[in-house]
Structures are given as structure tokens and as C-alpha cells.
CSV table of C-alpha atoms in Angstrom, one decimal:
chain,number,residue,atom,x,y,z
I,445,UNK,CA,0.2,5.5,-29.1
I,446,UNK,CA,0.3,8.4,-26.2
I,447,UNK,CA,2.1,11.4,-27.9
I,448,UNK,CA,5.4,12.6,-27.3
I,449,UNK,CA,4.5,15.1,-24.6
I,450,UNK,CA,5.5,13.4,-21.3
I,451,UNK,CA,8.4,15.6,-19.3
I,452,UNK,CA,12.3,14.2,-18.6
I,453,UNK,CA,13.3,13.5,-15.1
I,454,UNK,CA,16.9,13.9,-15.0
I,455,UNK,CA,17.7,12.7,-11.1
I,456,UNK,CA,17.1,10.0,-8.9
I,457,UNK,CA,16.3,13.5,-6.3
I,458,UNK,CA,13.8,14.7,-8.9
I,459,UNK,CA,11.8,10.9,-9.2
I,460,UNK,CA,11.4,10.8,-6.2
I,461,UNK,CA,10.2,14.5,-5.2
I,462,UNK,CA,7.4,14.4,-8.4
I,463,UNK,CA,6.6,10.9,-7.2
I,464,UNK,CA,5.7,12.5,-3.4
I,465,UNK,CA,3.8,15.7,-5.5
I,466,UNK,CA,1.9,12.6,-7.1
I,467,UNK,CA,1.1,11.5,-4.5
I,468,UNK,CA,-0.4,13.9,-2.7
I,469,UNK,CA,-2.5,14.8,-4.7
I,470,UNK,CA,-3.8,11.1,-5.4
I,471,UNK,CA,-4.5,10.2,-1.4
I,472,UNK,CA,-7.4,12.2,-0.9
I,473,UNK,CA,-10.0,10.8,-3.5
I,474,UNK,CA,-8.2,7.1,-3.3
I,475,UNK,CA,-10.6,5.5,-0.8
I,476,UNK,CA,-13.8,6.8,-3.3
I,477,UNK,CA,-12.2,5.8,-6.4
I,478,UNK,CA,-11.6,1.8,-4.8
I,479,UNK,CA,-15.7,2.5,-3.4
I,480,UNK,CA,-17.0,3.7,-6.3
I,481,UNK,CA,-14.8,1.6,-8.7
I,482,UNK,CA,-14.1,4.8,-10.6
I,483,UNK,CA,-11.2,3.5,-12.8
I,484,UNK,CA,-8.2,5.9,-12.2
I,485,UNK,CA,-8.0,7.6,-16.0
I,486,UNK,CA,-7.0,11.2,-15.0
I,487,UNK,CA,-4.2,9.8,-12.5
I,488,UNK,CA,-2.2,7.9,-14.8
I,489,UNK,CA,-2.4,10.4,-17.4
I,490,UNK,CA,-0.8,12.6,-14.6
I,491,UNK,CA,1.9,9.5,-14.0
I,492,UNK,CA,2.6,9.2,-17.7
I,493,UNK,CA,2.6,13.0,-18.2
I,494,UNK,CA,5.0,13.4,-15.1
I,495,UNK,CA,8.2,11.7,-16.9
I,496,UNK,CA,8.1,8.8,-14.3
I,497,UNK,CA,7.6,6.2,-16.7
I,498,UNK,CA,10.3,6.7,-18.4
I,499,UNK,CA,12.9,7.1,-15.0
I,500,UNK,CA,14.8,3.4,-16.5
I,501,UNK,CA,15.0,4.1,-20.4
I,502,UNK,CA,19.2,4.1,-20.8
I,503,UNK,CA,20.6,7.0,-21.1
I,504,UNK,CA,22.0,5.7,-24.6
I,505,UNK,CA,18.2,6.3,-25.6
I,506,UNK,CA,17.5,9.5,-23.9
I,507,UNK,CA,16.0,8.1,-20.2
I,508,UNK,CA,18.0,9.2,-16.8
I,509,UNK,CA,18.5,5.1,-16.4
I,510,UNK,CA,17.5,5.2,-13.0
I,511,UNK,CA,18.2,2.2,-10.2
I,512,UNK,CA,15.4,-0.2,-9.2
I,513,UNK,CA,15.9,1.4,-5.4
I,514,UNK,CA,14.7,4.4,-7.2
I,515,UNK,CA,12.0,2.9,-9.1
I,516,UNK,CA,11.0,0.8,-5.9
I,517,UNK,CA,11.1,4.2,-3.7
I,518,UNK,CA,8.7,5.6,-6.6
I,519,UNK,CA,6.4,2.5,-5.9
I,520,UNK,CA,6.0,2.9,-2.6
I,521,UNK,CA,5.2,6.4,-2.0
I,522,UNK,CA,2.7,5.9,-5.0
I,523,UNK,CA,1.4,3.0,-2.8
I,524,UNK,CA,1.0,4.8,0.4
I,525,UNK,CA,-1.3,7.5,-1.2
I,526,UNK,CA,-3.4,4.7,-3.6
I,527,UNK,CA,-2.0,1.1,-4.1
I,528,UNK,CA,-4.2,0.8,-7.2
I,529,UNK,CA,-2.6,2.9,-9.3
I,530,UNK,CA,1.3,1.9,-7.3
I,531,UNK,CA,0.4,-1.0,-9.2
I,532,UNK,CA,-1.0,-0.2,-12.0
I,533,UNK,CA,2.8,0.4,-13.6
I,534,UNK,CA,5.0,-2.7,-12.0
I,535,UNK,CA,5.1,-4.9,-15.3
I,536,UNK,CA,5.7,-2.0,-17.1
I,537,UNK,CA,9.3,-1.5,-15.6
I,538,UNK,CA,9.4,-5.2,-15.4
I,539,UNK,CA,9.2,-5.0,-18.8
I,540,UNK,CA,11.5,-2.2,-19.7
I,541,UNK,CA,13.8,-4.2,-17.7
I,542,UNK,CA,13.2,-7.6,-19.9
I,543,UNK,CA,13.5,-4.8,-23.0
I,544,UNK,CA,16.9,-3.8,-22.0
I,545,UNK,CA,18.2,-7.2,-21.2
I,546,UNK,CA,16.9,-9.2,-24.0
I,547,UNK,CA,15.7,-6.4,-26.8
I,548,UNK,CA,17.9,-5.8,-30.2
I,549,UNK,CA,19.0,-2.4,-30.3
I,550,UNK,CA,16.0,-1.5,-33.0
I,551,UNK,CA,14.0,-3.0,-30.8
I,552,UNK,CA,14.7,-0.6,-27.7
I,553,UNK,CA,15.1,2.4,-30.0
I,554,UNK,CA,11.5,2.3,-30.5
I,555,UNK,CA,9.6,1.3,-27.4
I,556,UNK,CA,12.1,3.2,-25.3
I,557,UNK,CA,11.7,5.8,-27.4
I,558,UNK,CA,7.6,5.3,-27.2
I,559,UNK,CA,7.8,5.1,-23.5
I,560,UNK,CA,9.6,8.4,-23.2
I,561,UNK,CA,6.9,9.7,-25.0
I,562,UNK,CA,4.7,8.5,-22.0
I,563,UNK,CA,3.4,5.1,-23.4
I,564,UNK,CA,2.3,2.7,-20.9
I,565,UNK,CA,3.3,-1.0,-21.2
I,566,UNK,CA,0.5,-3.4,-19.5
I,567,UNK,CA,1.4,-7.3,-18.8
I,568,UNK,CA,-0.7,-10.3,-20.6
I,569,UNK,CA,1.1,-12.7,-18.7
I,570,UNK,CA,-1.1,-14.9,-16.3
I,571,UNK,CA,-3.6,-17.8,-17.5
I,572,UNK,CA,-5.5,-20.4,-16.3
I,573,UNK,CA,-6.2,-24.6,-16.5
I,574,UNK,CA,-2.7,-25.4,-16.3
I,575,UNK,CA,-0.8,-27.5,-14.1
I,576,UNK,CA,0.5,-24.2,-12.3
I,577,UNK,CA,1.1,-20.8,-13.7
I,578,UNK,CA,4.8,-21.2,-15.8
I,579,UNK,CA,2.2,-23.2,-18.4
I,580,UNK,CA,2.0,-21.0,-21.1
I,581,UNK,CA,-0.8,-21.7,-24.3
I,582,UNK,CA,-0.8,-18.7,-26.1
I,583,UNK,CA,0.4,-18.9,-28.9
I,584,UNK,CA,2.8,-17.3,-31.5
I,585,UNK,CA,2.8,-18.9,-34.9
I,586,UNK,CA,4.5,-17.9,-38.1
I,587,UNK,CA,1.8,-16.8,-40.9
I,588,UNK,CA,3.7,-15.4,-44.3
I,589,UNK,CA,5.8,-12.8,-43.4
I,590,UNK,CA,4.1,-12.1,-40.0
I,591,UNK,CA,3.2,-14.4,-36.7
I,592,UNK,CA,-0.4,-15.0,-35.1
I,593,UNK,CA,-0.7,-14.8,-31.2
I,594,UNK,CA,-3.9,-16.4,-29.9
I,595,UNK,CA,-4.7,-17.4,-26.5
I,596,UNK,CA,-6.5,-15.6,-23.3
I,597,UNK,CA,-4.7,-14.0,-20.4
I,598,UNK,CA,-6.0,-13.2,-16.8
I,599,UNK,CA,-5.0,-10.7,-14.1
I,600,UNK,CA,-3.8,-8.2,-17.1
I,601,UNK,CA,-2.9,-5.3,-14.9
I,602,UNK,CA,-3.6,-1.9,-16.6
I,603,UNK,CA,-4.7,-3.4,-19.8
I,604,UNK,CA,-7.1,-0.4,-19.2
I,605,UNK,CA,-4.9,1.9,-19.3
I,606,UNK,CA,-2.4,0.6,-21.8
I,607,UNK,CA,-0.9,1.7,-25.2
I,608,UNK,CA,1.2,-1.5,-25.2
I,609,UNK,CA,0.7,-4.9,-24.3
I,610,UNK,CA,3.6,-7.2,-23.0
I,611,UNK,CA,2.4,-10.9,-24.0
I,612,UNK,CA,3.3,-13.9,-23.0
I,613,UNK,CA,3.8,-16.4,-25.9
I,614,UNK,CA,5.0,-19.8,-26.9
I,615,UNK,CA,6.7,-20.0,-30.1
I,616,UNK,CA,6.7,-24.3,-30.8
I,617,UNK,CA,7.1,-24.2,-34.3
I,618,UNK,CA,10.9,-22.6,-35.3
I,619,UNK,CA,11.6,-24.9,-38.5
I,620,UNK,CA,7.9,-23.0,-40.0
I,621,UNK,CA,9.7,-20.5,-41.8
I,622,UNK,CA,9.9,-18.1,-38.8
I,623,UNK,CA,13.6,-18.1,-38.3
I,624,UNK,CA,13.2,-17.7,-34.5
I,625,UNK,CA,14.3,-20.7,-32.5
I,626,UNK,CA,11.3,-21.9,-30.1
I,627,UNK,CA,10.9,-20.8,-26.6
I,628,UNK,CA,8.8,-18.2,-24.9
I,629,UNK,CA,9.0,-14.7,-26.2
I,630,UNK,CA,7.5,-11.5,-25.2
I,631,UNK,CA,5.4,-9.8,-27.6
I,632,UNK,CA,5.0,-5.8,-27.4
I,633,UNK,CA,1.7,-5.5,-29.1
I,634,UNK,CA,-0.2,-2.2,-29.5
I,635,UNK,CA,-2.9,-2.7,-27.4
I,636,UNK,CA,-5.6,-1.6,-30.2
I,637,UNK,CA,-4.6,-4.4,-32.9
I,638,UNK,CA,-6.8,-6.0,-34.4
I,639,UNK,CA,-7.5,-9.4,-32.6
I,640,UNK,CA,-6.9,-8.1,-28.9
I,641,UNK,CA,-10.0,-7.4,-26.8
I,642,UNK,CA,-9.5,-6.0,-23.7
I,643,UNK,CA,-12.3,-6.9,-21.4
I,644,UNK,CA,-12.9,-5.1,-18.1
I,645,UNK,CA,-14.1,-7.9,-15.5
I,646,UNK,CA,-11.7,-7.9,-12.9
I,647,UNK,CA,-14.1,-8.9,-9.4
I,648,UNK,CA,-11.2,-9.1,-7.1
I,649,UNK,CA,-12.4,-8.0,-3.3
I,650,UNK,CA,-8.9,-5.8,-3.7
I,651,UNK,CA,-7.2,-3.9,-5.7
I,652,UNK,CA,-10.0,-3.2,-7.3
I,653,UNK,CA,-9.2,-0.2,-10.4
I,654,UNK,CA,-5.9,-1.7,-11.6
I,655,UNK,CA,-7.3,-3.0,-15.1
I,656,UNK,CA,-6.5,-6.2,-14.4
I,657,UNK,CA,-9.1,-7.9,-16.3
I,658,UNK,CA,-8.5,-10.5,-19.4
I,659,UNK,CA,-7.2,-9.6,-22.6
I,660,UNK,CA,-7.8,-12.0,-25.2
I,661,UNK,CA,-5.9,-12.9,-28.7
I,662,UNK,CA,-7.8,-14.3,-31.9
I,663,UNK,CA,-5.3,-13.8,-34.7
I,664,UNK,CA,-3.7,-10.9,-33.4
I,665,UNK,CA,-0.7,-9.7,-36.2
I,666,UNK,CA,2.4,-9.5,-34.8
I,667,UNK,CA,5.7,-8.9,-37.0
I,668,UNK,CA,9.5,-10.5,-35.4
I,669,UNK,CA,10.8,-7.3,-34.3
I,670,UNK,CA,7.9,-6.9,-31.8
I,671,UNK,CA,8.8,-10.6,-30.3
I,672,UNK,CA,11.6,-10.9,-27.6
I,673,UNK,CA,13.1,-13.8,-26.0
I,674,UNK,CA,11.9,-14.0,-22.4
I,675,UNK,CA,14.9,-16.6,-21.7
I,676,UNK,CA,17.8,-14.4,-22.5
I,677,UNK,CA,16.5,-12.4,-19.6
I,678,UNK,CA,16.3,-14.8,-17.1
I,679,UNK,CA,20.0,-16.6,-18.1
I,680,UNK,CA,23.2,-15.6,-16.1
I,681,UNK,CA,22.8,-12.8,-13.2
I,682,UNK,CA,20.6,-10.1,-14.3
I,683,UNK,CA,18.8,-10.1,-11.2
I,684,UNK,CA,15.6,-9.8,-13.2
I,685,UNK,CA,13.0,-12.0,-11.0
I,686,UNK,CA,14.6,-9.8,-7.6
I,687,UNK,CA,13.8,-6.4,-9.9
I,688,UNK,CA,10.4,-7.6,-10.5
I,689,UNK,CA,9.7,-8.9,-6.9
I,690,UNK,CA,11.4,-5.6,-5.3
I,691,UNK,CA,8.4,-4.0,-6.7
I,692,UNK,CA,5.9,-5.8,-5.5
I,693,UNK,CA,7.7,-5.4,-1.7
I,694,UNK,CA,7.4,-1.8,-2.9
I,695,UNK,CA,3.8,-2.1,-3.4
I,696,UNK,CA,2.6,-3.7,0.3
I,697,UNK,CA,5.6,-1.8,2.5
I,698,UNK,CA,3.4,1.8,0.9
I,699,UNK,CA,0.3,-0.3,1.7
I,700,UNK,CA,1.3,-0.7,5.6
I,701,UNK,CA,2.5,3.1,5.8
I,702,UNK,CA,-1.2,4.2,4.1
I,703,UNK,CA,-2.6,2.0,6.6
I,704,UNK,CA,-0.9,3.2,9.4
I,705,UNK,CA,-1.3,7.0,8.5
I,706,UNK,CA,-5.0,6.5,8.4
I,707,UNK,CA,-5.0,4.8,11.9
I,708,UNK,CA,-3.2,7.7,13.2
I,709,UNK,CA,-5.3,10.5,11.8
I,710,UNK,CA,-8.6,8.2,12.8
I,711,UNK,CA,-7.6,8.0,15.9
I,712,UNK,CA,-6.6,11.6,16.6
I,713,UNK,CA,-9.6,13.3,15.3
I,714,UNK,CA,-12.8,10.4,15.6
I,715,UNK,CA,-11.9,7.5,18.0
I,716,UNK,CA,-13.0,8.2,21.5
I,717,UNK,CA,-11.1,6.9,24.6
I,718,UNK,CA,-12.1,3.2,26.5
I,719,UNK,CA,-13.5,4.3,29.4
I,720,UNK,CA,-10.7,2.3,31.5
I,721,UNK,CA,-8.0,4.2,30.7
I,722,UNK,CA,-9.5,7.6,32.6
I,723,UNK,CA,-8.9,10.3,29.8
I,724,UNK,CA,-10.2,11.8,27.8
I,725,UNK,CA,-8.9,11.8,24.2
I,726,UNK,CA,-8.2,7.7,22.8
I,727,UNK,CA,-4.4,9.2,21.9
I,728,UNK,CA,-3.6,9.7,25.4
I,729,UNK,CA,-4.7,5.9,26.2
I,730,UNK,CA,-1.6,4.2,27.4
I,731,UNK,CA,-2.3,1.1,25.9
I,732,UNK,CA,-3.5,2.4,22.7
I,733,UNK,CA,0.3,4.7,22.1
I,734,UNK,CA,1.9,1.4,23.3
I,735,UNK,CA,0.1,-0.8,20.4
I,736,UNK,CA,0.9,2.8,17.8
I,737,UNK,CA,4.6,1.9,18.6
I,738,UNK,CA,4.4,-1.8,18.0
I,739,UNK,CA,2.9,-0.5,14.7
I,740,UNK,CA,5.9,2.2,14.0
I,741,UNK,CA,8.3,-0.5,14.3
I,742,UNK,CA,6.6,-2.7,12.0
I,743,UNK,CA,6.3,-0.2,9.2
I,744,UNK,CA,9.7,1.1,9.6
I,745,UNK,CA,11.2,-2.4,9.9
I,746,UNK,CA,9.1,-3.1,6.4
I,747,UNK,CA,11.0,0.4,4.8
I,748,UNK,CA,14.3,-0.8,6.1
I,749,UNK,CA,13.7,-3.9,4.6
I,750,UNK,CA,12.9,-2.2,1.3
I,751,UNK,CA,15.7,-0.2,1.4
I,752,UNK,CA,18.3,-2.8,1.9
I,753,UNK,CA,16.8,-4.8,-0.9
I,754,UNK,CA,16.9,-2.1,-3.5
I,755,UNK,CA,20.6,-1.6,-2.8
I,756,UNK,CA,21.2,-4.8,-3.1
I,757,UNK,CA,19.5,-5.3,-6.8
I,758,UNK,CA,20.9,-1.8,-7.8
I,759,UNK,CA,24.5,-3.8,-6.9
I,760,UNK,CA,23.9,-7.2,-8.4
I,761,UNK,CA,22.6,-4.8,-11.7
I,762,UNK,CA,25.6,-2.4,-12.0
I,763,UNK,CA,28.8,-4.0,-10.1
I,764,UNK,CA,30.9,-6.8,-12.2
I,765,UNK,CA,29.7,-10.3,-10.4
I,766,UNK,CA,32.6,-11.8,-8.3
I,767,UNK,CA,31.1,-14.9,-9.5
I,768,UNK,CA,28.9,-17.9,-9.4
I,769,UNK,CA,25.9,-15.3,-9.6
I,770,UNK,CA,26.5,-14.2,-6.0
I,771,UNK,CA,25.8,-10.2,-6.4
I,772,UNK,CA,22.3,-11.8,-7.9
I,773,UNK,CA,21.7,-14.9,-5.2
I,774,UNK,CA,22.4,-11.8,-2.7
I,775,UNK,CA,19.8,-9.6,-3.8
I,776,UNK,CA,17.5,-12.4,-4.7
I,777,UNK,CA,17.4,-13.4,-1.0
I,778,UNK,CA,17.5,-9.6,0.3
I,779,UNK,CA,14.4,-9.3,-1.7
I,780,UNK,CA,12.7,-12.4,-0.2
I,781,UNK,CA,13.5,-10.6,3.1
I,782,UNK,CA,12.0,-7.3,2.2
I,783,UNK,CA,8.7,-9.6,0.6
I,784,UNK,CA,8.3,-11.8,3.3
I,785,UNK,CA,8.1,-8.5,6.0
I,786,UNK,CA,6.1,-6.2,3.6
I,787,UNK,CA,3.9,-9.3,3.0
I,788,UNK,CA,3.1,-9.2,7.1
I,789,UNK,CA,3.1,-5.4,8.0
I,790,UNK,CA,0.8,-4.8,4.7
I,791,UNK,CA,-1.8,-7.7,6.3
I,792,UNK,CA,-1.1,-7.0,9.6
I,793,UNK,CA,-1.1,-3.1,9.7
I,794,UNK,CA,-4.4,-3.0,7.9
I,795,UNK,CA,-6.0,-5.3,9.9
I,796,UNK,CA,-5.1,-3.4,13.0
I,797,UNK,CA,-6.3,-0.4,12.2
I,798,UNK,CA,-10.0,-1.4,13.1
I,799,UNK,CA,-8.1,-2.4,16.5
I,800,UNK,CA,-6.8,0.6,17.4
I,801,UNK,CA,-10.0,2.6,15.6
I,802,UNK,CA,-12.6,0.7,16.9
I,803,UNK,CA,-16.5,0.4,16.2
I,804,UNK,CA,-16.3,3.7,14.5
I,805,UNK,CA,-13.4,2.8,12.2
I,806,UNK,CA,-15.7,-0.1,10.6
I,807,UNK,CA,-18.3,2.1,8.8
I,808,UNK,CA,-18.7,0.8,5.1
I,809,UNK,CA,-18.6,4.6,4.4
I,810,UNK,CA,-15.6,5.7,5.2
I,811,UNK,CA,-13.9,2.5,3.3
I,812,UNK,CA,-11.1,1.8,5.8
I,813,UNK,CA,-11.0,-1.6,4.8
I,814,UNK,CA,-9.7,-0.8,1.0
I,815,UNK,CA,-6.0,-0.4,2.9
I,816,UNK,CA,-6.7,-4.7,4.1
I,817,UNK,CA,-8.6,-5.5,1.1
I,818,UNK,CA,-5.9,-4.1,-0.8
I,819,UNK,CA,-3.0,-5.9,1.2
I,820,UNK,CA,-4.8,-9.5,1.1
I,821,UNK,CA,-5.3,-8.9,-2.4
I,822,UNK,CA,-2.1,-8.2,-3.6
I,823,UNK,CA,-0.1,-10.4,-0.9
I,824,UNK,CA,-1.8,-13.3,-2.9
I,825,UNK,CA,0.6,-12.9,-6.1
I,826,UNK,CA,3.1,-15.5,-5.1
I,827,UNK,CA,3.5,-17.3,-1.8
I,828,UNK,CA,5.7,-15.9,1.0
I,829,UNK,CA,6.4,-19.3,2.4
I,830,UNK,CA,8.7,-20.1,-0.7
I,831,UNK,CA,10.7,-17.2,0.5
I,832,UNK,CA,11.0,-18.8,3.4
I,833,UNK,CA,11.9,-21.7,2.1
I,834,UNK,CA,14.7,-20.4,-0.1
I,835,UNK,CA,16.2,-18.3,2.6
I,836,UNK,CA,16.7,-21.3,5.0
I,837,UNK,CA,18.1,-23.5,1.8
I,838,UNK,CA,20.5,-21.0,1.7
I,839,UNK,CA,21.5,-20.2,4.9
I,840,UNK,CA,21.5,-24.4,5.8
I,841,UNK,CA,22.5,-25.8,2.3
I,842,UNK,CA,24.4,-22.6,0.7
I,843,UNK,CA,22.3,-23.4,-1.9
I,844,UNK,CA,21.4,-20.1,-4.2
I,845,UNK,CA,17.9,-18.9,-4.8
I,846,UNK,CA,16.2,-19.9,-8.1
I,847,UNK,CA,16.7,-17.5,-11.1
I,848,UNK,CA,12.8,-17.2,-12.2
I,849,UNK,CA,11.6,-14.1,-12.8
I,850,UNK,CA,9.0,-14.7,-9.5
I,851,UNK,CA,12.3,-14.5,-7.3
């Protein structure tokens, strides 16, 4: 596991400020790294080695227990400069999150304390063949003194990079001596026991250096303290599924800004004007500032979006509920907001770009399309027009937003 060298952030101000240093220096070589495919070691060395892992350990274990408006703002600047690695660490606070909700206090003494230390937590959630994704066959099965996880799981981002694994198990056997009851339980496994092999095949056309290949499990060892109950995180109002799903907003809202950013430099020092508009540089083409505005205001609704949303979890998370979950049902829906519009700037934004760049703008060279490859990819994780669908059940049928942890 990563050794204990990784630096404390103290401040919400100081997160964000070495999150903008990180990024800064991770723009310039992002559109070569998603080219090349040259998986992103160095940079999340950096990350880990910067302290912002660790930005949501509790203070009661040494961290600066940061907000998720923090942790989302982290996102996306990280996001605007390479959404690869912006990705790269969302189930690792997802999972930090699940740690402090549902973990024993041995349990987050150690992989807090591990984390601080600048370990990386990686999901093994996803699989494929059944009915739809909450059908879980991996595995967890008492053996002696120990359990067994087998199974395979897809779309492991940063398995790559990872010192611990967050699996996904099914525990259907409780009267076998384990003395846990059955259920689904999350499993922080080293990444290098024996039985895991972590297999680097991800082919998405997006998105492309997150590690998110498949991981699989033949007889990995396991002992109960590593195993926590996934349910106990998603009972009552912990807001859990809106923490997760902030991040992902996170994610495509610093997509859209990249995007845009690009278009703007593109166009101010390559694109040349259309000859209709009788001037001479493309910036000073009326119709081209008038599309650049429609394109501000989508971005900066996107951010606004984001914003709202964050303080809306960081509420629902800290504030006593006044009941019937509603601090939770109202961040849960803010967050379906803040999706639904990051979801269209990051697909629309990107897309544009070529617009507003033209012919030029399309050379497989420069790799302007990772910004759109990397919104379609990403956008796909879970369908927008559920949020949809809960926001009008709400408004029309005051009926609260599901408690999963994809909402």
C-alpha cells in the first residue's frame, strides 16, 4: 500500500487552490496522453501526493472532513484540465463516503488512516449478463475463518492505478458459519491479493486512460473486517446516491468548460474569418461572438447548477432532517438538475466547438474531439431521462426521488 507520505490539506480554501495548481499543470499534455493512450501514472501520484485524496477522512481520524461541494469543486476543475484523470478518483470518495456511513470504527481507523497515507480506492462494481446492472454475481462466501469473493467486474475505473479495491459482493449464505447476515457488502480488498487480476482492456471511444478495465476474482481471501454492508448506507437520508451522482455532474460541467476554453483559444489564434462577415480576424465575426455567448451561458448555467447542488448535499449531510427524508429528497432532485444540464452543455459544448472552429478545428492531430468523445463517453453512466422523470414525479405527484445510490 502507497506509503505514508501524502501532505494534509487543512481548508476547503486550500482543496481547492492545490486542486487549480493540479490542474494546470495537467491541461497541457491531456489531449496527447487520451491520443497516445499514455495511462496517467505520474499524475495521480501527483493527486495522491497532493493530500486531496484524503480532503473527506473525519476529522476524528485526522482528514479536514471536507463537504461534497468541496470535493465536487475539486472534480471539476480536475475535469476541465483532463477528465480522465477528474474521474479516475469518483468511487474513491464514493467509497470513503459508504466507509464513513456503514464502516465499524476499526474498520475506518485503518482505510482512513491508509487513505491519508495517499492510498487510492478503485470501484469493482459493474458486471454484465444480468437483467440490468443492480444484478450482482460475485460472490462472497465463508471459507474457515476467512470468505472467498469470486466473480468478474467491468468498467473498474482506476483499477490501474489502485492500492485498494472497493468490490461489489453478494453474501447468500449467512447461517454458513460467517456470522454476517446476507446482503450485499463491500469488500476493501488490496488490489495485489492473490486471486484479483487486474486486466487492462478498456476500448471505450472516451475516456480512454481511466483504468477502467475488468478486474476479476478466483478465490480472492478476504477476512470480515474488510466486508461492509452496502445497505446500511443507502437506509434513511444519507444522501449517498446524490454524493455519488454530484460527482459525476462534476465530471461533465469541467468537461463543457475544457471544451469551451479550447474553442476560445482555437478560435483566437487558428480559425480564420467566413468571408461574409467582412473582417478580418473569425473573433470579430458577429455571428461567431453571438454563438461564444450562447456557449457562456450554457457553461455558466452548468456551474450554477453544480453549485446549488453541492450546497444542497452538503445540507442534507450536516443539518438534522426536518423529516420524511426531505433535506435528502431536496438534494437528490437538485442533483438530478445539476446532471441533467451538465449532461447537455458536456455533449453540446464539445460538439460545438468544431462549429465555431471549423474545418481546421477537425484535424485528428490536434485531438479536439477527446473534449466530445469524453462527454459521450461518460454521459452514458446512467440515463438523464430518469432524472427527468423523477423531477416531474415530484413536482406533479410530491412523490420523493428513489434512495439508490445512482440518484
Amino acid at each position: 500500500m502507497t506509503a505514508a507520505t501524502a501532505h494534509r490539506i487543512t481548508s476547503a480554501t486550500e482543496a481547492v487552490t492545490v486542486a487549480a495548481e493540479l490542474a494546470r499543470e495537467f491541461a497541457p499534455a491531456a489531449a496527447v496522453r487520451d491520443r497516445d493512450r499514455e495511462l496517467p501514472y505520474a499524475q495521480l501520484d501527483r493527486l495522491a501526493s497532493s493530500g486531496l485524496l484524503a480532503i473527506t477522512v473525519p476529522t476524528a481520524f485526522g482528514g479536514a472532513d471536507l463537504g461534497p461541494s468541496t470535493v465536487a469543486e475539486v472534480v471539476r476543475l480536475l475535469a476541465v484540465a483532463d477528465p480522465n484523470i477528474a474521474q479516475i478518483p469518483h468511487s474513491h470518495f464514493v467509497y470513503l463516503n459508504l466507509l464513513r456511513l456503514a464502516g465499524t470504527a476499526p474498520q475506518q481507523r485503518e482505510f482512513f488512516g491508509a487513505v491519508l497515507g495517499g492510498a487510492r480506492i478503485a470501484n469493482a462494481q459493474s458486471e454484465r449478463g444480468g437483467r440490468t446492472i443492480t444484478n450482482i454475481s460475485t460472490t462472497v462466501r465463508p471459507v474457515g475463518h476467512e470468505f472467498r469473493i469470486d466473480g468478474t467486474k467491468y468498467y473498474c475505473t482506476g483499477s490501474l492505478f489502485a492500492d485498494l479495491l472497493a468490490v461489489l459482493t453478494r453474501l447468500d449464505d449467512p447461517d454458513a458459519g460467517s456470522g454476517l447476515p446476507a446482503g450485499e457488502y463491500i469488500a476493501f480488498l488490496p488490489a495485489r491479493t492473490p486471486g484479483v487480476r487486474i486486466v487492462d482492456d478498456w476500448n471505450g471511444l472516451g475516456q480512454r486512460t481511466t483504468g477502467s478495465g475488468t478486474v476479476e476474482f478466483d478465490n480472492a481471501r478476504v477476512r470480515s473486517e474488510q466486508l461492509v454492508p452496502r445497505a446500511k448506507a443507502l437506509a434513511g437520508p444519507t444522501a449517498y446516491g446524490a454524493y455519488a451522482q454530484l460527482l459525476h455532474a462534476a465530471i461533465d460541467t469541467g468537461i463543457a468548460r475544457g471544451a469551451l476554453t479550447a474553442a476560445t483559444e482555437f478560435v483566437r489564434e487558428q480559425a480564420r474569418p467566413w468571408f461574409e462577415a467582412g473582417v478580418d480576424r473569425a473573433i470579430d465575426d458577429p455571428l461567431l461572438i453571438q454563438r461564444f455567448g450562447e456557449l457562456a451561458v450554457t457553461v455558466v448555467t452548468a456551474e450554477a447548477a453544480l453549485a446549488a447542488a453541492g450546497a444542497a448535499v452538503d445540507s442534507a449531510i450536516t443539518t438534522p432532517d426536518p423529516g420524511e427524508h426531505t433535506l435528502a429528497a431536496q438534494a437528490s432532485l437538485a442533483v438530478a438538475t445539476a446532471k441533467i444540464v451538465a449532461d447537455r452543455a458536456a455533449v453540446d459544448v464539445s460538439s460545438t466547438l468544431f462549429e465555431v472552429g471549423g474545418t481546421r478545428s477537425a484535424a485528428a492531430d490536434l485531438n479536439l474531439h477527446h473534449f466530445w468523445r469524453n462527454a459521450r463517453t461518460h454521459t452514458l453512466h446512467d440515463p438523464v431521462r430518469w432524472k427527468y422523470h423523477h423531477l416531474g414525479r415530484a413536482l406533479l405527484h410530491n412523490t420523493p426521488p428513489p434512495t439508490h445510490g445512482t440518484f
